[in-house]
C-alpha positions as a Markdown table, in Angstrom:
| # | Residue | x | y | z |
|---|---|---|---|---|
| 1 | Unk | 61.3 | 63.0 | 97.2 |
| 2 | Unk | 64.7 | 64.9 | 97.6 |
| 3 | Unk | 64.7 | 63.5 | 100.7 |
| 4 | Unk | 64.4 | 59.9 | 99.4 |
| 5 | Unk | 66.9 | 60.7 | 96.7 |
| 6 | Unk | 69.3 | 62.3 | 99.1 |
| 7 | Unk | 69.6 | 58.8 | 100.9 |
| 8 | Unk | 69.5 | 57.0 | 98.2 |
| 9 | Unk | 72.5 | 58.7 | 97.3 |
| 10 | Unk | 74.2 | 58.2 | 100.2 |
| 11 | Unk | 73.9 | 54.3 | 100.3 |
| 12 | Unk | 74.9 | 54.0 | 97.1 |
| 13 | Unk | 78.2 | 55.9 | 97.8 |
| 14 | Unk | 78.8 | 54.0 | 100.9 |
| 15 | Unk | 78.4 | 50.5 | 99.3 |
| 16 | Unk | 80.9 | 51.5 | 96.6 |
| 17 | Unk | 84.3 | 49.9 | 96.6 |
| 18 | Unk | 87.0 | 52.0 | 98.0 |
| 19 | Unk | 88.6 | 51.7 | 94.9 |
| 20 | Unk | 85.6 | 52.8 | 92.9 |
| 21 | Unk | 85.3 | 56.0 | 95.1 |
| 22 | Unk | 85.8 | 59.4 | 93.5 |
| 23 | Unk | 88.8 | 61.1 | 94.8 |
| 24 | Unk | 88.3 | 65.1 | 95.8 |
| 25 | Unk | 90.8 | 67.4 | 93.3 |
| 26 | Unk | 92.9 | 68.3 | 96.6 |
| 27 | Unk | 94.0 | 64.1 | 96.9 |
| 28 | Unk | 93.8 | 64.7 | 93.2 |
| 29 | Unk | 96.6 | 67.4 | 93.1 |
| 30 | Unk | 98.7 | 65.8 | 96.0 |
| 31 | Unk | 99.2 | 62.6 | 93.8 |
| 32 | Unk | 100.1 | 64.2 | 91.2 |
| 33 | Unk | 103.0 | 66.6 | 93.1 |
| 34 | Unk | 103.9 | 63.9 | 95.7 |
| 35 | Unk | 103.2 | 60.8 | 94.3 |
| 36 | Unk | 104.5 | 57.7 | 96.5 |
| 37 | Unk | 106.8 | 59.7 | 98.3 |
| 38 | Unk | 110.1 | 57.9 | 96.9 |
| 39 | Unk | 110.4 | 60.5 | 93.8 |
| 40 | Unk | 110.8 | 64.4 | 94.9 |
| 41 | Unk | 109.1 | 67.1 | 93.0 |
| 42 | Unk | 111.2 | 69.0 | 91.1 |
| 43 | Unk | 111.3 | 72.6 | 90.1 |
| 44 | Unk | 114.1 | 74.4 | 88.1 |
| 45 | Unk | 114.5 | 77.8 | 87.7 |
| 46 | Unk | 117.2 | 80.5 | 87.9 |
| 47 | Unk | 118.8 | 82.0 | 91.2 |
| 48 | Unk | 116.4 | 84.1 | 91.7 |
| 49 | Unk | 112.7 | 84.3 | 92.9 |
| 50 | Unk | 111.3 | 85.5 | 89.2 |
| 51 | Unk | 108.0 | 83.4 | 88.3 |
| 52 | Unk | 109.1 | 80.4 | 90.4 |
| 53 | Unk | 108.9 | 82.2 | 93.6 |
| 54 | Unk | 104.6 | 82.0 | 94.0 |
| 55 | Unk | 105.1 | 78.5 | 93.4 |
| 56 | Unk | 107.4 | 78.1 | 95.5 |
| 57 | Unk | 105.7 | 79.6 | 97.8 |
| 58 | Unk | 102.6 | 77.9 | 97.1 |
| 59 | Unk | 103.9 | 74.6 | 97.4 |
| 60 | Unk | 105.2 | 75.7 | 100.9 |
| 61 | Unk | 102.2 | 76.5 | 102.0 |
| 62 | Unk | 100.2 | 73.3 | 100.4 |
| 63 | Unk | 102.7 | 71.1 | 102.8 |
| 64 | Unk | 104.1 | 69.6 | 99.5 |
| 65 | Unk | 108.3 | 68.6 | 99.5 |
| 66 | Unk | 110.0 | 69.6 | 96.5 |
| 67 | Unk | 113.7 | 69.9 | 95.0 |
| 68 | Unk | 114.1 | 73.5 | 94.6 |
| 69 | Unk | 116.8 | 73.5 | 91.7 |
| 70 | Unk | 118.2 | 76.9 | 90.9 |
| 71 | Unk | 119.8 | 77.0 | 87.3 |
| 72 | Unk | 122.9 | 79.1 | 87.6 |
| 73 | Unk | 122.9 | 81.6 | 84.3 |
| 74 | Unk | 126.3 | 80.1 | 83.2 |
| 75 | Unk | 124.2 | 76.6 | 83.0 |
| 76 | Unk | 121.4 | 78.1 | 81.2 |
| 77 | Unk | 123.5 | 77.9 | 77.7 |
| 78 | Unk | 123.5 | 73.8 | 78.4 |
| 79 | Unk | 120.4 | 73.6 | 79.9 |
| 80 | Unk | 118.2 | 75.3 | 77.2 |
| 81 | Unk | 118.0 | 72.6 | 74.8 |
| 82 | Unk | 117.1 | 70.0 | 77.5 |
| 83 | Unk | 113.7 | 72.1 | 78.3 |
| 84 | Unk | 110.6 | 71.5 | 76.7 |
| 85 | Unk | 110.0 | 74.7 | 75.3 |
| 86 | Unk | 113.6 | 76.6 | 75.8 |
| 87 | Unk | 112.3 | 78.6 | 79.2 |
| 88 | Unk | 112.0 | 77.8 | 82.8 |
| 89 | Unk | 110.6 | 77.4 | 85.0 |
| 90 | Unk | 109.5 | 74.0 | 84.7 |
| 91 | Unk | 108.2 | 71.0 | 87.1 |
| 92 | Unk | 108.9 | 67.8 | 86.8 |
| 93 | Unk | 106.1 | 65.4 | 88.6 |
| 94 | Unk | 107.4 | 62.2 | 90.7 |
| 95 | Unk | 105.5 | 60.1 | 87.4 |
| 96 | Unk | 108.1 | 62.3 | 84.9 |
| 97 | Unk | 105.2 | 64.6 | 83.5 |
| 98 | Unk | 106.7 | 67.6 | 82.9 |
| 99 | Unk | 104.8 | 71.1 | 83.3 |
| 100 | Unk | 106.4 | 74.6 | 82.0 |
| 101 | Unk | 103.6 | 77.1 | 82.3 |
| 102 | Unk | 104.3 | 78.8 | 86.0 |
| 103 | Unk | 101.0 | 79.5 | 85.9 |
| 104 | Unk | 99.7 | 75.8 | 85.6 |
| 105 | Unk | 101.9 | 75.1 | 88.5 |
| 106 | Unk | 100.7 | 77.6 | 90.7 |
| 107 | Unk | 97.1 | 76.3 | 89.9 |
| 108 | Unk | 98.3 | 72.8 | 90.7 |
| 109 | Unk | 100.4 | 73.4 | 93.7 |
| 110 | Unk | 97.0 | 75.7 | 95.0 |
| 111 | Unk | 94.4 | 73.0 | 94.3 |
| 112 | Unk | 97.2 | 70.6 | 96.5 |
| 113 | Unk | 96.4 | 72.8 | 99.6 |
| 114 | Unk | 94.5 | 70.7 | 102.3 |
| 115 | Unk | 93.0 | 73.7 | 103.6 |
| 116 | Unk | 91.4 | 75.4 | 100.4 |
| 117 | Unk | 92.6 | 78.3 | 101.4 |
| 118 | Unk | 94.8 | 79.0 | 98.1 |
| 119 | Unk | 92.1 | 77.8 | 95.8 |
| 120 | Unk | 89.0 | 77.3 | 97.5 |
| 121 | Unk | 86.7 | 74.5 | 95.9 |
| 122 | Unk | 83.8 | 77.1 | 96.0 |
| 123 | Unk | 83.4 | 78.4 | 92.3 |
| 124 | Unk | 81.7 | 81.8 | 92.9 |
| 125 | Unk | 85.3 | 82.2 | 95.3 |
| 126 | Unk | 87.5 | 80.4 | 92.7 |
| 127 | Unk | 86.2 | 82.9 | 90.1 |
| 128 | Unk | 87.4 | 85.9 | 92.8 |
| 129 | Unk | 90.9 | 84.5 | 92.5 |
| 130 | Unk | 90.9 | 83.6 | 88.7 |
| 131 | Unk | 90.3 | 87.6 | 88.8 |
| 132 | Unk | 93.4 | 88.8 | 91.1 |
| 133 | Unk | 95.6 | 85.7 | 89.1 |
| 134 | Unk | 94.7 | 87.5 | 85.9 |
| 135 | Unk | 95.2 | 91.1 | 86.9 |
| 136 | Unk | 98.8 | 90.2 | 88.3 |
| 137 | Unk | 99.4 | 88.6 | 84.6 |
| 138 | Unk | 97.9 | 92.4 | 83.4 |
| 139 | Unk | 100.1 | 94.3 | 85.7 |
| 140 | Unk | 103.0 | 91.8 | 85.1 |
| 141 | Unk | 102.7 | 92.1 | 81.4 |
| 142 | Unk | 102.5 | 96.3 | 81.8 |
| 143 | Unk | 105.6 | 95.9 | 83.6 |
| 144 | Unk | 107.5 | 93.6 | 81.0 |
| 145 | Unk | 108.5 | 96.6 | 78.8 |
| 146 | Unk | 111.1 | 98.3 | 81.9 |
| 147 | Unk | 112.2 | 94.9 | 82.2 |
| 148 | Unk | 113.1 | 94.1 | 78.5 |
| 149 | Unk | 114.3 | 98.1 | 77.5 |
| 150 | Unk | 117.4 | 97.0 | 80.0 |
| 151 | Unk | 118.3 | 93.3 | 79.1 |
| 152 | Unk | 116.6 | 93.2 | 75.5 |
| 153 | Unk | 116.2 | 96.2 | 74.4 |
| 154 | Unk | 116.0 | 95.2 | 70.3 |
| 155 | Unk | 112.3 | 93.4 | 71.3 |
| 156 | Unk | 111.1 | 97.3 | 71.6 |
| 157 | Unk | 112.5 | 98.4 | 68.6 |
| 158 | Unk | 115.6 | 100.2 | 70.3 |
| 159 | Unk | 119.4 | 98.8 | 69.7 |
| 160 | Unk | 120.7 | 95.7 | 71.4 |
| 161 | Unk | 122.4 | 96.2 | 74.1 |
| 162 | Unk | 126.2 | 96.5 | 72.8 |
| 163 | Unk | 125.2 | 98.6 | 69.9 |
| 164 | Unk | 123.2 | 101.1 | 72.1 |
| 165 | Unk | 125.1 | 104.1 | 73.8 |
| 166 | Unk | 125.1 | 103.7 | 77.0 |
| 167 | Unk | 124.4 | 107.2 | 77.9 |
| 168 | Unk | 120.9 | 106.8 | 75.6 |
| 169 | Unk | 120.1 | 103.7 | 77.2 |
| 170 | Unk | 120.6 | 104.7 | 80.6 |
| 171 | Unk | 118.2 | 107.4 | 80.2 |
| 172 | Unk | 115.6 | 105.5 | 78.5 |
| 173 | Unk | 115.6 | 103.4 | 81.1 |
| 174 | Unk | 114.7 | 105.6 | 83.5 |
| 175 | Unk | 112.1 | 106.9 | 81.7 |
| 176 | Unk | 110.3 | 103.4 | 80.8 |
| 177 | Unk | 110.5 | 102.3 | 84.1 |
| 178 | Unk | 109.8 | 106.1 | 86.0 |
| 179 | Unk | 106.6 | 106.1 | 83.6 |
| 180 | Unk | 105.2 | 102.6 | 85.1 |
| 181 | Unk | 106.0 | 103.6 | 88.5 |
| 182 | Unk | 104.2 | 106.7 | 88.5 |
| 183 | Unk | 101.0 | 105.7 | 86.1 |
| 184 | Unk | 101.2 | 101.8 | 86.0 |
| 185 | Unk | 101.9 | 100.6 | 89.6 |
| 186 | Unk | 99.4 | 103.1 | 91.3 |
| 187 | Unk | 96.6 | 101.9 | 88.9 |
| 188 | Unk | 97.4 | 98.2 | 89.7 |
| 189 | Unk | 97.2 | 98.9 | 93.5 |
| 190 | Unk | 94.3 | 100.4 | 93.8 |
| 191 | Unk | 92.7 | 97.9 | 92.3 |
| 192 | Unk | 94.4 | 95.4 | 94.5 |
| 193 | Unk | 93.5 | 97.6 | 97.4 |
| 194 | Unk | 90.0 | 97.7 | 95.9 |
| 195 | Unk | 89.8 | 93.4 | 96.5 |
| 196 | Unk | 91.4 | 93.4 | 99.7 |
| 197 | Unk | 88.8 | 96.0 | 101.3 |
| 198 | Unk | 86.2 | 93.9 | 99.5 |
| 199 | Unk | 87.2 | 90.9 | 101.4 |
| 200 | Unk | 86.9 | 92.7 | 104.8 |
């Protein structure tokens, strides 16, 4: 009976209209970032490689073009209130949709790759890189604190930055970010190191 039903199926697919035909999420993902091919992708962020750079990167690897706009940080003060919600990066898609989660892009610009081999259509795999994606958001977020004690201090309580001695500052520094790098970052590789022996 499986058998039967098996070819069945099959006939039934083949006598389908082209245009009736489900596409696959890859040919899904590739319309969506390339579109007809007349209107680039577009991703702004600032000169640097920050969150945009794993999409970028991703994207690169998928075989998908896009305008890789850098925002210089005297722009930023302009370019704010054009953004969806105040932040880059953001993507705009050849049909206008605009996307501003990094992560949403990188999902996107993954499922895109012809290969699978960024985000394989497998689930029990998928669900092996939903795991690493969400422990670089843990280790990113553990890191976030040495970032902000330098450029915005006041979001951990201490002075902003022109009302902070320097001298203070300066050492607090060091000692948010010495304490990550000697506690935080170790943990976070080992359990990186912990998936890549898995993985043979």
């Amino acid at each position: 009976l499986e058998a039967v039903a098996d070819h069945t199926t099959q006939i039934i697919v083949t006598c389908l209209p082209h245009s009736t035909m489900p596409k696959s999420n890859i040919d899904q993902a590739r319309d969506l970032l390339i579109g007809d091919g007349k209107t680039p992708l577009k991703l702004e962020y600032f000169p640097i490689e920050g969150l945009a750079e794993q999409v970028r990167i991703a994207l690169a690897v998928a075989d998908v073009p896009f305008d890789d706009i850098r925002i210089g940080y005297d722009e930023w003060g302009e370019k704010k209130s054009t953004t969806r919600h105040g932040q880059l990066p953001e993507m705009t898609l050849p049909n206008g949709v605009v996307v501003t989660e990094s992560m949403a892009m990188l999902r996107l610009a993954g499922e895109a790759d012809p290969e699978g081999k960024l985000y394989p259509s497998d689930l029990a795999a998928r669900v092996k890189v939903e795991g690493i994606l969400g422990l670089v958001e843990d280790m990113a977020r553990a890191w976030r604190p040495s970032l902000f004690v330098f450029h915005r201090p006041e979001l951990l309580g201490h002075p902003s930055s022109d009302k902070w001695e320097n001298d203070i500052k300066v050492a607090t520094v060091k000692k948010v970010r010495s304490n990550f790098v000697d506690k935080g970052l170790p943990r976070f590789m080992e359990y990186f190191t912990n998936y890549i022996k898995e993985s043979g």
